[in-house]
PDB file of C-alpha atoms in Angstrom:
ATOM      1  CA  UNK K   1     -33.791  -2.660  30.909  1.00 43.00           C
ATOM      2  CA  UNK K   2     -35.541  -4.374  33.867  1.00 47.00           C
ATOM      3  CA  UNK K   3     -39.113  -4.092  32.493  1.00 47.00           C
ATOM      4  CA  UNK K   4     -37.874  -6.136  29.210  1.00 44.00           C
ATOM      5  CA  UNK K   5     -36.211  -8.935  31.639  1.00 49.00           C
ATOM      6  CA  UNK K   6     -39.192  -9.273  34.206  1.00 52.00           C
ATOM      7  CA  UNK K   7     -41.835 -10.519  31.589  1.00 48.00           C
ATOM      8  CA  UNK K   8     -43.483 -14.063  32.940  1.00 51.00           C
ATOM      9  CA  UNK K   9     -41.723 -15.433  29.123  1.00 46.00           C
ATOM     10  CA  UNK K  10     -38.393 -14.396  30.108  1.00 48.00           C
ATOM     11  CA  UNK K  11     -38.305 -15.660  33.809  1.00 51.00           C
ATOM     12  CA  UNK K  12     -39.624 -19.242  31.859  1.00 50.00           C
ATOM     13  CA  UNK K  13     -38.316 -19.617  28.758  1.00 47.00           C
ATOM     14  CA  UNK K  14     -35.023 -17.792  29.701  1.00 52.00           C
ATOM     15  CA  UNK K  15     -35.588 -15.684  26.758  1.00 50.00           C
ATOM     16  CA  UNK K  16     -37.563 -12.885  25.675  1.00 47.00           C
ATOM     17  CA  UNK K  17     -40.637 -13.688  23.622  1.00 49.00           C
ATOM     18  CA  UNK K  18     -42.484 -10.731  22.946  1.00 54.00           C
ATOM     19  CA  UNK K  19     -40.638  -7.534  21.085  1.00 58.00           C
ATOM     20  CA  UNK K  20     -41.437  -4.136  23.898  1.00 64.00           C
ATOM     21  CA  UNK K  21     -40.944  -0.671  22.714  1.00 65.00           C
ATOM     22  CA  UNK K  22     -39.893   1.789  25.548  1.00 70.00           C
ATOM     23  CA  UNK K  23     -39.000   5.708  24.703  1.00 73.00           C
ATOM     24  CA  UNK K  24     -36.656   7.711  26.815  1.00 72.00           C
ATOM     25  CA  UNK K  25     -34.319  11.377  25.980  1.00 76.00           C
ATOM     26  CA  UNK K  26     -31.528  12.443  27.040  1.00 76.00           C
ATOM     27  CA  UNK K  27     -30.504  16.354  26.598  1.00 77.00           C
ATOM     28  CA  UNK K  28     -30.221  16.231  22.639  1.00 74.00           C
ATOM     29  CA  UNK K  29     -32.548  13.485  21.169  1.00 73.00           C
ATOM     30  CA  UNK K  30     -35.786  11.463  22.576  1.00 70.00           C
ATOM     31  CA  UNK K  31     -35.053   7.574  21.593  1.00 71.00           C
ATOM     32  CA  UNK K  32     -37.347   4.612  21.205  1.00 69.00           C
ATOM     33  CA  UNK K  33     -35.439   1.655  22.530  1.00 68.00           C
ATOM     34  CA  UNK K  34     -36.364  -1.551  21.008  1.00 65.00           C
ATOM     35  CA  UNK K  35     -36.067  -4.989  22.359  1.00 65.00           C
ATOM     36  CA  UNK K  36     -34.110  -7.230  20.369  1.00 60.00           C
ATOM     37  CA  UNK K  37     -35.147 -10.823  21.987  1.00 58.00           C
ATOM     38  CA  UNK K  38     -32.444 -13.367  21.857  1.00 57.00           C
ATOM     39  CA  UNK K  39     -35.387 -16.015  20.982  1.00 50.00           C
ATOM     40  CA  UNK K  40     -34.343 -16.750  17.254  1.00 55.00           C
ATOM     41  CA  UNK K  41     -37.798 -16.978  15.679  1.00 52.00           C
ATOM     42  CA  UNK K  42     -37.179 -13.153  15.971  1.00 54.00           C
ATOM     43  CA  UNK K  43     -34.477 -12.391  13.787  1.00 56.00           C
ATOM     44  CA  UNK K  44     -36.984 -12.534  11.046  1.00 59.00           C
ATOM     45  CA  UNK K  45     -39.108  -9.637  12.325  1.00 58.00           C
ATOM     46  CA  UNK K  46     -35.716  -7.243  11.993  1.00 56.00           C
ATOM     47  CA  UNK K  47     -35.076  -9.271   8.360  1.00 56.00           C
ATOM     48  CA  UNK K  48     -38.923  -8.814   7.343  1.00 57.00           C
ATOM     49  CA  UNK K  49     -38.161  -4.820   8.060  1.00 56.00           C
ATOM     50  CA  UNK K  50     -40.939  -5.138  11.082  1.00 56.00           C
ATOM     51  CA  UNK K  51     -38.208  -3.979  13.669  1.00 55.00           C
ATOM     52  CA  UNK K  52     -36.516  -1.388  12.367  1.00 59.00           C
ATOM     53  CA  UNK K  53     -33.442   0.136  13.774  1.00 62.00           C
ATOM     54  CA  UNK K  54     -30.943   2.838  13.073  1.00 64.00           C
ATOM     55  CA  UNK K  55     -28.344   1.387  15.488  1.00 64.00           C
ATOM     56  CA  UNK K  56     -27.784  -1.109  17.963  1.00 66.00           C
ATOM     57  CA  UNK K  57     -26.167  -1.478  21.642  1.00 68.00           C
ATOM     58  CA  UNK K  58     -25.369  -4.407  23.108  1.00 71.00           C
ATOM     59  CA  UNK K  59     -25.287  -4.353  26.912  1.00 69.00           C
ATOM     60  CA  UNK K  60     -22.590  -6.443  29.005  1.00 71.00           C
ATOM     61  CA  UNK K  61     -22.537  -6.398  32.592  1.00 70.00           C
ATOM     62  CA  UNK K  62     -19.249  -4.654  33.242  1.00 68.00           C
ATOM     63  CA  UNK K  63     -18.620  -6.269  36.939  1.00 71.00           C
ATOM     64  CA  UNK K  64     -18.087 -10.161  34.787  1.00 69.00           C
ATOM     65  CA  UNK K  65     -15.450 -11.618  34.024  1.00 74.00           C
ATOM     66  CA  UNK K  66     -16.665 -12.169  30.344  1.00 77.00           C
ATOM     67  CA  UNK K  67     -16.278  -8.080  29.494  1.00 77.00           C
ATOM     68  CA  UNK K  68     -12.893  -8.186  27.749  1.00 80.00           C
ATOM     69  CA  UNK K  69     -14.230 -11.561  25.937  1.00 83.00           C
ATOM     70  CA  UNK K  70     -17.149 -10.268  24.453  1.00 82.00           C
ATOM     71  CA  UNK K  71     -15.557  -6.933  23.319  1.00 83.00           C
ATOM     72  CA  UNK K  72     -12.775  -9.213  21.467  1.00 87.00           C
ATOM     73  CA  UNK K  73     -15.487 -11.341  20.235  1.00 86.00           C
ATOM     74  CA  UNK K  74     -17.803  -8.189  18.889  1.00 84.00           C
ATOM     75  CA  UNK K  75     -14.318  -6.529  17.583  1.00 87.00           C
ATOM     76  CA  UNK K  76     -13.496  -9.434  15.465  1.00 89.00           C
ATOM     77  CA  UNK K  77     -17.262 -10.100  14.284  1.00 86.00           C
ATOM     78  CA  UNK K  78     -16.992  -6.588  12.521  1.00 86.00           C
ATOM     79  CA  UNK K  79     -14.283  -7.276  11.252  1.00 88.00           C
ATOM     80  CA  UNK K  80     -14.838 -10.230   9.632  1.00 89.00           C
ATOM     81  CA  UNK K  81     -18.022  -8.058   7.882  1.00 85.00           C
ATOM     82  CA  UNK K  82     -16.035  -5.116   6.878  1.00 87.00           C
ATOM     83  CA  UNK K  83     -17.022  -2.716   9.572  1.00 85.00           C
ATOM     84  CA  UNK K  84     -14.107  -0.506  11.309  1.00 86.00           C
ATOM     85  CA  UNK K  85     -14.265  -3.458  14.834  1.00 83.00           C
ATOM     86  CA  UNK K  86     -11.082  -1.400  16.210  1.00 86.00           C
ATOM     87  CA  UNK K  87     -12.886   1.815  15.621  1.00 86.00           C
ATOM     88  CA  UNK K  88     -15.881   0.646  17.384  1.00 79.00           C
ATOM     89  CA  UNK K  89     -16.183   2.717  20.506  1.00 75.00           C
ATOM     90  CA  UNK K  90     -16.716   0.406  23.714  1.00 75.00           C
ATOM     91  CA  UNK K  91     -18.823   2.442  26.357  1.00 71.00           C
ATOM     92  CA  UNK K  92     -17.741   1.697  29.772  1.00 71.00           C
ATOM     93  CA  UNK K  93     -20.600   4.045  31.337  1.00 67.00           C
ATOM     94  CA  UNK K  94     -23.689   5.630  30.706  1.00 66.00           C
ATOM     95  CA  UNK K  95     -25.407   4.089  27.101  1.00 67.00           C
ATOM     96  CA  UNK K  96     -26.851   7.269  26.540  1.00 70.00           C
ATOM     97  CA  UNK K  97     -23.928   9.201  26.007  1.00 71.00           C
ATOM     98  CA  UNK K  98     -22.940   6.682  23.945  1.00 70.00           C
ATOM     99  CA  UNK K  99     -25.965   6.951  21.694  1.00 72.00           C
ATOM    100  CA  UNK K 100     -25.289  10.613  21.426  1.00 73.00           C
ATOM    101  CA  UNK K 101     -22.025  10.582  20.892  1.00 73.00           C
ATOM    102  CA  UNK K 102     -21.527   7.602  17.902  1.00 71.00           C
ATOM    103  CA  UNK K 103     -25.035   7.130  16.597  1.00 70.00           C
ATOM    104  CA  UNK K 104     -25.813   9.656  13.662  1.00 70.00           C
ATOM    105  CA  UNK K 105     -29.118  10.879  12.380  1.00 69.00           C
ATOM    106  CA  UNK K 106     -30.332   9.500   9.675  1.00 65.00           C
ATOM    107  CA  UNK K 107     -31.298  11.587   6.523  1.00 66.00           C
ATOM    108  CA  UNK K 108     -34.942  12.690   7.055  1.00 67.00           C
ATOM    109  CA  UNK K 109     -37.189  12.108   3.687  1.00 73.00           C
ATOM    110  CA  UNK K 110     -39.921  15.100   4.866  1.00 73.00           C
ATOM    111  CA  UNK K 111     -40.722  16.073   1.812  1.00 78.00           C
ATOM    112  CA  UNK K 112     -42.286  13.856  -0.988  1.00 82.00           C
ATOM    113  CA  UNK K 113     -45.762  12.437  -0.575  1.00 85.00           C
ATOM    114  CA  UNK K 114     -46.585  10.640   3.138  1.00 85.00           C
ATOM    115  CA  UNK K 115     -45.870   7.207   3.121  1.00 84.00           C
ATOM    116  CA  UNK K 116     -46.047   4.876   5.658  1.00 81.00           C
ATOM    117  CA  UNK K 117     -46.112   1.080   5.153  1.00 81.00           C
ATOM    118  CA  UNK K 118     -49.094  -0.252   7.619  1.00 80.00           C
ATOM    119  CA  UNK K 119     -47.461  -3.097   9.954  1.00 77.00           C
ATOM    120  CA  UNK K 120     -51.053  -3.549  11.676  1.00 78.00           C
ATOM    121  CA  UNK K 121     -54.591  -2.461  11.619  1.00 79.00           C
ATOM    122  CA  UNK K 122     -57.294  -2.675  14.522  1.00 78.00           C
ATOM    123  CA  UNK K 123     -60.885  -0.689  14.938  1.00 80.00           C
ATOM    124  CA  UNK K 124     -61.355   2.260  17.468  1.00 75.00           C
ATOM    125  CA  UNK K 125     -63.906   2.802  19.924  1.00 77.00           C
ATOM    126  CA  UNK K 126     -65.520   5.440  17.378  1.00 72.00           C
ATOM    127  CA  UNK K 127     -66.135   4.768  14.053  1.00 67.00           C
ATOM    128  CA  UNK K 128     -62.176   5.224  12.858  1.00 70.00           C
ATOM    129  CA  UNK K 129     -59.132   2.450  12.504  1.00 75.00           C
ATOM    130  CA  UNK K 130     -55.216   2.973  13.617  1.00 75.00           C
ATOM    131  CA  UNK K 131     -53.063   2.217  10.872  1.00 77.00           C
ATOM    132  CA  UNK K 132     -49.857   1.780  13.154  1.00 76.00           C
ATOM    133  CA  UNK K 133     -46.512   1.718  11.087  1.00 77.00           C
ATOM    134  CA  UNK K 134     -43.034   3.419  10.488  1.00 76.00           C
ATOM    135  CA  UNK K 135     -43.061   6.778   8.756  1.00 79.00           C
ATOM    136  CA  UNK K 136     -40.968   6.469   5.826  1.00 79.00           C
ATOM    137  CA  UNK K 137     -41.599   9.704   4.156  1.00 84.00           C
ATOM    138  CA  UNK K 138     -43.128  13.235   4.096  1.00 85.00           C
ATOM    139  CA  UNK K 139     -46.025  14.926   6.780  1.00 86.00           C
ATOM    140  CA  UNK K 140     -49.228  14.251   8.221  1.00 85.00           C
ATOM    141  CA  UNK K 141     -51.138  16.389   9.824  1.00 87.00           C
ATOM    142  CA  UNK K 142     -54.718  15.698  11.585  1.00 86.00           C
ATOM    143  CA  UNK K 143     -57.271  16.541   8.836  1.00 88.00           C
ATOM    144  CA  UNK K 144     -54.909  15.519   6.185  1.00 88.00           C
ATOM    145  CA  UNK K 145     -56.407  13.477   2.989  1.00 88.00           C
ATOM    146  CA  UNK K 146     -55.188  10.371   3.051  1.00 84.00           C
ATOM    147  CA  UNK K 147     -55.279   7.556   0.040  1.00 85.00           C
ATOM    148  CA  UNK K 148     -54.720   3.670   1.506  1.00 83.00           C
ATOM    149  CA  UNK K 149     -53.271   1.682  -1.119  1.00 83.00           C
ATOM    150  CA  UNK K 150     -53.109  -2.225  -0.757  1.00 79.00           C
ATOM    151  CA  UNK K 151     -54.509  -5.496  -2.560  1.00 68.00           C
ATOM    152  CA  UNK K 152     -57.789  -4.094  -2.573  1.00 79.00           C
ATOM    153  CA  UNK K 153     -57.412  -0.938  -4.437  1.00 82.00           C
ATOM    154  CA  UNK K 154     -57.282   2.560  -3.045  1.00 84.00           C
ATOM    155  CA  UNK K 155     -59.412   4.004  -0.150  1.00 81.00           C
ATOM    156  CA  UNK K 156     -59.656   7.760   0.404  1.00 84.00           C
ATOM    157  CA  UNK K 157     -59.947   8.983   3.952  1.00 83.00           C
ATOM    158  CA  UNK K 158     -58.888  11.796   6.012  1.00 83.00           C
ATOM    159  CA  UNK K 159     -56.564  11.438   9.021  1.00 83.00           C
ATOM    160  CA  UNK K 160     -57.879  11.839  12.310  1.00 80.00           C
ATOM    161  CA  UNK K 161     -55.220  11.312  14.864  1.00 80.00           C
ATOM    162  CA  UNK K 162     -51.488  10.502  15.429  1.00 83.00           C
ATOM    163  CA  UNK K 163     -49.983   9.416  17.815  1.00 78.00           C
ATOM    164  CA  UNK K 164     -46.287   8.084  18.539  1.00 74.00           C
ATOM    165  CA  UNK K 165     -45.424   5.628  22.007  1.00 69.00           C
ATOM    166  CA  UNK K 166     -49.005   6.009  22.870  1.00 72.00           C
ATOM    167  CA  UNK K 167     -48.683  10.608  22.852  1.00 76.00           C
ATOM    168  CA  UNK K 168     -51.258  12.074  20.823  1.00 81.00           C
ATOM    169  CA  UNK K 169     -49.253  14.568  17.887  1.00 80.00           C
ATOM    170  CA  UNK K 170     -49.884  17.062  16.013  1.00 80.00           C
ATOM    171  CA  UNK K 171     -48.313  15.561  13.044  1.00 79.00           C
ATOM    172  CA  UNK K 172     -46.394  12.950  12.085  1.00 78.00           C
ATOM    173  CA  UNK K 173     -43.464  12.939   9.571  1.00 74.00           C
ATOM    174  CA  UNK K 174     -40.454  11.169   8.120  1.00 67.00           C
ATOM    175  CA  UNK K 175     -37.264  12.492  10.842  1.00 62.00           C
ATOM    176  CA  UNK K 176     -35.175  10.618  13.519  1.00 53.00           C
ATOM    177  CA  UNK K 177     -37.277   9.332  16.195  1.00 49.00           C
ATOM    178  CA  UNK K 178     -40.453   8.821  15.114  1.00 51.00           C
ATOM    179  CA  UNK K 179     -39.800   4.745  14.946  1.00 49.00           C
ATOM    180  CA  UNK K 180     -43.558   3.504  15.204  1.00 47.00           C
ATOM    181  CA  UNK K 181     -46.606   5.738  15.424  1.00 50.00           C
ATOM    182  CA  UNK K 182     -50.024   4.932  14.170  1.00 50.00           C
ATOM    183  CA  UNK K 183     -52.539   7.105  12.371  1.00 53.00           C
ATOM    184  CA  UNK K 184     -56.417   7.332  12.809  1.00 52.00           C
ATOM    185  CA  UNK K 185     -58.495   7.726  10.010  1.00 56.00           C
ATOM    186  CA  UNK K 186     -62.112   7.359   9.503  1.00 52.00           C
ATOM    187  CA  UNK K 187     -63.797   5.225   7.333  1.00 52.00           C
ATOM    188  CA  UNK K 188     -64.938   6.106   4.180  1.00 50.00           C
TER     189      UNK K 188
END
């Protein structure tokens, strides 16, 4: 958690500006841990759909005073929304067990044409663009066909790279984990 806290906007502003991405596993799954700034411009990036998340932690020092507080707090907060607060399991150690142990997969939408809704664009070196975005269903694989379909009608193109947390992939496809990737197609 220390490289989202040491950014020049945090130490300033006392909150953190930009939205970070950081990917880590632990014996079962590979996560991609996303930043959730307290600055409240923010909110509408998880509203908009931009962040996306399939669940959430929220990390207390455990050495405070404030500990039992805050769990009564988050307890009553779900309950007031209709979400089992009492049920809610409060993790007095290591996060990712906790992750593994309450968070469940979501259902994976592999098959069905690939579709992923483009968050950003921005040119290559070469002659290509990355199309960076969550994959919401189906497969791509690197010489795949791909149609771009937007405002400006429909583009046909073939993919020429993926790439997830800055790994080049094989493929790329609709399944737990694979929270923001970008494609590389050529132009044409």
């Amino acid at each position: 958690m220390g490289r989202f806290d040491s950014t020049p906007e945090k130490k300033v502003h006392g909150a953190t500006i930009r939205a970070a991405h950081i990917e880590y596993e632990t014996k079962t799954r590979c996560y991609g841990h996303v930043d959730c700034p307290e600055y409240a411009d923010h909110i509408k990036n998880i509203i908009s759909g931009e962040v996306q998340m399939d669940g959430a932690i929220l990390v207390v020092s455990a050495t405070g005073k404030r500990l039992k507080q805050v769990e009564t707090k988050v307890r009553e907060l779900l309950r007031t929304y209709d979400y089992p607060g009492n049920d809610v399991p409060i993790i007095k150690s290591s996060a990712h067990q906790a992750l593994d142990a309450y968070i469940t997969e979501p259902e994976q939408a592999v098959t069905g044409p690939f579709l992923v809704p483009v968050e950003e664009t921005f040119p290559t070196a070469d002659r290509g663009h990355h199309a960076t975005g969550r994959v919401e269903r189906g497969v791509i694989r690197i010489g795949d066909k791909v149609e771009i379909v937007g405002m400006s009608g429909t583009a046909r193109t073939v993919c020429m790279g993926v790439e997830m947390f800055r790994k080049s992939l094989d493929m790329g496809q609709a399944v737990h984990g694979f929270q923001s990737g970008s494609v590389r197609a050529e132009r044409g």
